[in-house]
Every structure is written in structure tokens, then in C-alpha cells.
Amino acid sequence: MNIHEALQNVSYKKQEYFKWKHDIRFNQNLPQKTEKEFLKMLQLKSLNTFHRWERTQEYKNLLLLLLESKVANDFDDIYRIVTEKAKDGDEKSIRLFLSMQKDIQSNAKLAAKTFEKVEDEQEDDDLVLD
């Protein structure tokens, strides 16, 4: 489950707050709303209810999913840097590259299995064609 799927399980206002606070808007070309604009959009007077919500396990779980996706993006950046240094012959980078390769291969196998399950579910849709 990714952060966007998880956010669909909370109320609209909580979704909007989480996306606003962590700047995970769909359209990154638009400027981020100020606190005043955000409150006006949701027709609220303060962020107090959201500050209380931040102390709940639900919020913490959403935050962990968000951080997981950020780590994946950072891993991509690090992989590119390590690859370039390994190509230049940096011994530490070569060892790190080989270690990362093993991790990537094992994680890719797990990821592939999740997509296989999705394909199996889509094939068996119980539709009857005449």
C-alpha cells in the first residue's frame, strides 16, 4: 500500500491536511497554499484538531508510508551516485554497488510477486461473455 492509497482511508479534511503539511500535492506546478488559505479552503478556524491528530497512531502510520516512498526515491539517487563512482574505479563504491545489487535483486523478486498477484486477480473477473 502506498501513501495515496492509505490516505483514501481517512476523512477528506485529514487527507488534505496531510498532503498540505507534507507537500505531496498532485499538481506541483501550483504554489503551496498558505496556512490561512488552507484553513479557508476547509472552512476551519484553526489547525488544532490536526495537531491532536498528529499524535495518533493513524497519523504516524501515514507518516511511515510517506517516509518509505521518500526512501525509495533517495535510494535511486544514491544508486546513481554509487554507480558512477564504481565505474570510475572507487573501491568502496564497487563493494557498495555489489551489495546494493544483491538487495535490489531480492527486493525486485518480491515486487514482481505482488504484480503477479494483481495480474491473476484481473484475469479472473467472473465476466460472462455472450
PDB file of C-alpha atoms in Angstrom:
ATOM      1  CA  MET A   1       0.000   0.000   0.000  1.00  0.00           C
ATOM      2  CA  ASN A   2       1.349   3.408  -0.889  1.00  0.00           C
ATOM      3  CA  ILE A   3       0.636   6.728   0.805  1.00  0.00           C
ATOM      4  CA  HIS A   4      -2.072   7.746  -1.673  1.00  0.00           C
ATOM      5  CA  GLU A   5      -3.987   4.509  -1.188  1.00  0.00           C
ATOM      6  CA  ALA A   6      -3.696   4.823   2.590  1.00  0.00           C
ATOM      7  CA  LEU A   7      -4.921   8.414   2.561  1.00  0.00           C
ATOM      8  CA  GLN A   8      -8.173   7.251   0.987  1.00  0.00           C
ATOM      9  CA  ASN A   9      -8.965   5.543   4.304  1.00  0.00           C
ATOM     10  CA  VAL A  10      -9.096   8.795   6.281  1.00  0.00           C
ATOM     11  CA  SER A  11     -11.506  11.715   6.127  1.00  0.00           C
ATOM     12  CA  TYR A  12     -11.241  14.290   3.365  1.00  0.00           C
ATOM     13  CA  LYS A  13     -10.011  17.020   5.717  1.00  0.00           C
ATOM     14  CA  LYS A  14      -7.303  14.767   7.152  1.00  0.00           C
ATOM     15  CA  GLN A  15      -6.224  13.800   3.636  1.00  0.00           C
ATOM     16  CA  GLU A  16      -5.961  17.418   2.620  1.00  0.00           C
ATOM     17  CA  TYR A  17      -4.076  18.367   5.788  1.00  0.00           C
ATOM     18  CA  PHE A  18      -1.556  15.550   5.375  1.00  0.00           C
ATOM     19  CA  LYS A  19      -0.965  16.428   1.721  1.00  0.00           C
ATOM     20  CA  TRP A  20      -0.684  20.128   2.572  1.00  0.00           C
ATOM     21  CA  LYS A  21       1.672  19.630   5.517  1.00  0.00           C
ATOM     22  CA  HIS A  22       3.995  17.262   3.666  1.00  0.00           C
ATOM     23  CA  ASP A  23       3.647  18.970   0.275  1.00  0.00           C
ATOM     24  CA  ILE A  24       2.567  15.898  -1.644  1.00  0.00           C
ATOM     25  CA  ARG A  25       0.186  17.693  -3.940  1.00  0.00           C
ATOM     26  CA  PHE A  26      -0.672  16.126  -7.275  1.00  0.00           C
ATOM     27  CA  ASN A  27      -0.026  19.321  -9.239  1.00  0.00           C
ATOM     28  CA  GLN A  28       3.417  20.566  -8.199  1.00  0.00           C
ATOM     29  CA  ASN A  29       3.162  23.489 -10.627  1.00  0.00           C
ATOM     30  CA  LEU A  30       0.689  25.293  -8.381  1.00  0.00           C
ATOM     31  CA  PRO A  31       2.116  27.152  -5.385  1.00  0.00           C
ATOM     32  CA  GLN A  32       1.513  25.601  -1.990  1.00  0.00           C
ATOM     33  CA  LYS A  33      -1.319  27.197  -0.033  1.00  0.00           C
ATOM     34  CA  THR A  34      -0.541  29.300   2.997  1.00  0.00           C
ATOM     35  CA  GLU A  35      -1.987  28.239   6.337  1.00  0.00           C
ATOM     36  CA  LYS A  36      -4.660  30.911   6.022  1.00  0.00           C
ATOM     37  CA  GLU A  37      -5.629  29.767   2.504  1.00  0.00           C
ATOM     38  CA  PHE A  38      -5.670  26.146   3.632  1.00  0.00           C
ATOM     39  CA  LEU A  39      -7.976  26.885   6.578  1.00  0.00           C
ATOM     40  CA  LYS A  40     -10.290  28.889   4.343  1.00  0.00           C
ATOM     41  CA  MET A  41     -10.449  26.040   1.809  1.00  0.00           C
ATOM     42  CA  LEU A  42     -11.539  23.584   4.533  1.00  0.00           C
ATOM     43  CA  GLN A  43     -13.737  26.168   6.262  1.00  0.00           C
ATOM     44  CA  LEU A  44     -11.870  25.869   9.579  1.00  0.00           C
ATOM     45  CA  LYS A  45     -10.635  28.422  12.072  1.00  0.00           C
ATOM     46  CA  SER A  46      -7.512  26.658  13.346  1.00  0.00           C
ATOM     47  CA  LEU A  47      -5.293  23.643  12.895  1.00  0.00           C
ATOM     48  CA  ASN A  48      -5.832  22.433  16.471  1.00  0.00           C
ATOM     49  CA  THR A  49      -7.758  19.297  15.516  1.00  0.00           C
ATOM     50  CA  PHE A  50      -4.993  18.351  13.104  1.00  0.00           C
ATOM     51  CA  HIS A  51      -2.325  18.923  15.746  1.00  0.00           C
ATOM     52  CA  ARG A  52      -4.169  16.490  18.021  1.00  0.00           C
ATOM     53  CA  TRP A  53      -4.488  14.038  15.135  1.00  0.00           C
ATOM     54  CA  GLU A  54      -0.709  14.157  14.625  1.00  0.00           C
ATOM     55  CA  ARG A  55      -0.324  12.372  17.985  1.00  0.00           C
ATOM     56  CA  THR A  56      -2.432   9.389  16.885  1.00  0.00           C
ATOM     57  CA  GLN A  57      -1.203   6.070  15.560  1.00  0.00           C
ATOM     58  CA  GLU A  58      -3.166   6.619  12.359  1.00  0.00           C
ATOM     59  CA  TYR A  59      -1.127   9.736  11.539  1.00  0.00           C
ATOM     60  CA  LYS A  60       2.140   8.031  12.476  1.00  0.00           C
ATOM     61  CA  ASN A  61       1.333   5.120  10.163  1.00  0.00           C
ATOM     62  CA  LEU A  62       0.652   7.514   7.299  1.00  0.00           C
ATOM     63  CA  LEU A  63       3.927   9.255   8.023  1.00  0.00           C
ATOM     64  CA  LEU A  64       5.798   5.932   7.878  1.00  0.00           C
ATOM     65  CA  LEU A  65       4.289   5.190   4.453  1.00  0.00           C
ATOM     66  CA  LEU A  66       5.308   8.637   3.248  1.00  0.00           C
ATOM     67  CA  LEU A  67       8.862   8.181   4.522  1.00  0.00           C
ATOM     68  CA  GLU A  68       9.047   4.766   2.871  1.00  0.00           C
ATOM     69  CA  SER A  69       8.321   6.328  -0.516  1.00  0.00           C
ATOM     70  CA  LYS A  70      10.892   9.074   0.103  1.00  0.00           C
ATOM     71  CA  VAL A  71      13.498   6.446   0.973  1.00  0.00           C
ATOM     72  CA  ALA A  72      12.797   4.720  -2.342  1.00  0.00           C
ATOM     73  CA  ASN A  73      13.438   7.990  -4.184  1.00  0.00           C
ATOM     74  CA  ASP A  74      16.625   8.611  -2.183  1.00  0.00           C
ATOM     75  CA  PHE A  75      17.753   5.047  -2.903  1.00  0.00           C
ATOM     76  CA  ASP A  76      17.502   5.806  -6.624  1.00  0.00           C
ATOM     77  CA  ASP A  77      19.675   8.921  -6.234  1.00  0.00           C
ATOM     78  CA  ILE A  78      22.236   7.058  -4.137  1.00  0.00           C
ATOM     79  CA  TYR A  79      22.322   4.187  -6.611  1.00  0.00           C
ATOM     80  CA  ARG A  80      23.183   6.572  -9.441  1.00  0.00           C
ATOM     81  CA  ILE A  81      25.987   8.211  -7.446  1.00  0.00           C
ATOM     82  CA  VAL A  82      27.465   4.888  -6.324  1.00  0.00           C
ATOM     83  CA  THR A  83      27.279   3.522  -9.871  1.00  0.00           C
ATOM     84  CA  GLU A  84      29.197   6.472 -11.286  1.00  0.00           C
ATOM     85  CA  LYS A  85      31.895   6.235  -8.612  1.00  0.00           C
ATOM     86  CA  ALA A  86      32.152   2.464  -9.093  1.00  0.00           C
ATOM     87  CA  LYS A  87      32.637   2.972 -12.840  1.00  0.00           C
ATOM     88  CA  ASP A  88      35.469   5.373 -12.027  1.00  0.00           C
ATOM     89  CA  GLY A  89      37.142   2.584 -10.040  1.00  0.00           C
ATOM     90  CA  ASP A  90      36.459   3.710  -6.457  1.00  0.00           C
ATOM     91  CA  GLU A  91      36.991   0.519  -4.446  1.00  0.00           C
ATOM     92  CA  LYS A  92      34.490   1.313  -1.672  1.00  0.00           C
ATOM     93  CA  SER A  93      31.851   2.237  -4.231  1.00  0.00           C
ATOM     94  CA  ILE A  94      32.411  -1.025  -6.094  1.00  0.00           C
ATOM     95  CA  ARG A  95      31.801  -3.029  -2.893  1.00  0.00           C
ATOM     96  CA  LEU A  96      28.759  -0.934  -2.057  1.00  0.00           C
ATOM     97  CA  PHE A  97      27.480  -1.324  -5.615  1.00  0.00           C
ATOM     98  CA  LEU A  98      27.737  -5.121  -5.402  1.00  0.00           C
ATOM     99  CA  SER A  99      25.958  -5.109  -2.048  1.00  0.00           C
ATOM    100  CA  MET A 100      23.216  -2.875  -3.411  1.00  0.00           C
ATOM    101  CA  GLN A 101      22.819  -5.165  -6.437  1.00  0.00           C
ATOM    102  CA  LYS A 102      22.026  -8.107  -4.157  1.00  0.00           C
ATOM    103  CA  ASP A 103      19.486  -6.070  -2.197  1.00  0.00           C
ATOM    104  CA  ILE A 104      17.880  -4.752  -5.373  1.00  0.00           C
ATOM    105  CA  GLN A 105      17.591  -8.227  -6.887  1.00  0.00           C
ATOM    106  CA  SER A 106      15.932  -9.701  -3.789  1.00  0.00           C
ATOM    107  CA  ASN A 107      13.543  -6.739  -3.463  1.00  0.00           C
ATOM    108  CA  ALA A 108      12.755  -6.874  -7.190  1.00  0.00           C
ATOM    109  CA  LYS A 109      11.719 -10.512  -6.837  1.00  0.00           C
ATOM    110  CA  LEU A 110       9.328  -9.555  -4.015  1.00  0.00           C
ATOM    111  CA  ALA A 111       7.961  -6.670  -6.052  1.00  0.00           C
ATOM    112  CA  ALA A 112       7.434  -8.909  -9.066  1.00  0.00           C
ATOM    113  CA  LYS A 113       5.375 -11.295  -6.937  1.00  0.00           C
ATOM    114  CA  THR A 114       2.985  -8.520  -5.930  1.00  0.00           C
ATOM    115  CA  PHE A 115       2.381  -7.694  -9.597  1.00  0.00           C
ATOM    116  CA  GLU A 116       1.810 -11.356 -10.429  1.00  0.00           C
ATOM    117  CA  LYS A 117      -0.984 -11.451  -7.842  1.00  0.00           C
ATOM    118  CA  VAL A 118      -2.580  -8.378  -9.396  1.00  0.00           C
ATOM    119  CA  GLU A 119      -2.489  -9.960 -12.865  1.00  0.00           C
ATOM    120  CA  ASP A 120      -4.060 -13.178 -11.522  1.00  0.00           C
ATOM    121  CA  GLU A 121      -6.877 -11.210  -9.900  1.00  0.00           C
ATOM    122  CA  GLN A 122      -7.540  -9.255 -13.086  1.00  0.00           C
ATOM    123  CA  GLU A 123      -7.737 -12.384 -15.216  1.00  0.00           C
ATOM    124  CA  ASP A 124     -10.495 -13.904 -13.077  1.00  0.00           C
ATOM    125  CA  ASP A 125     -13.130 -11.167 -13.189  1.00  0.00           C
ATOM    126  CA  ASP A 126     -16.151 -13.521 -13.444  1.00  0.00           C
ATOM    127  CA  LEU A 127     -17.482 -11.782 -16.532  1.00  0.00           C
ATOM    128  CA  VAL A 128     -19.682 -13.886 -18.784  1.00  0.00           C
ATOM    129  CA  LEU A 129     -19.482 -13.027 -22.452  1.00  0.00           C
ATOM    130  CA  ASP A 130     -22.380 -13.937 -24.740  1.00  0.00           C
TER     131      ASP A 130
END
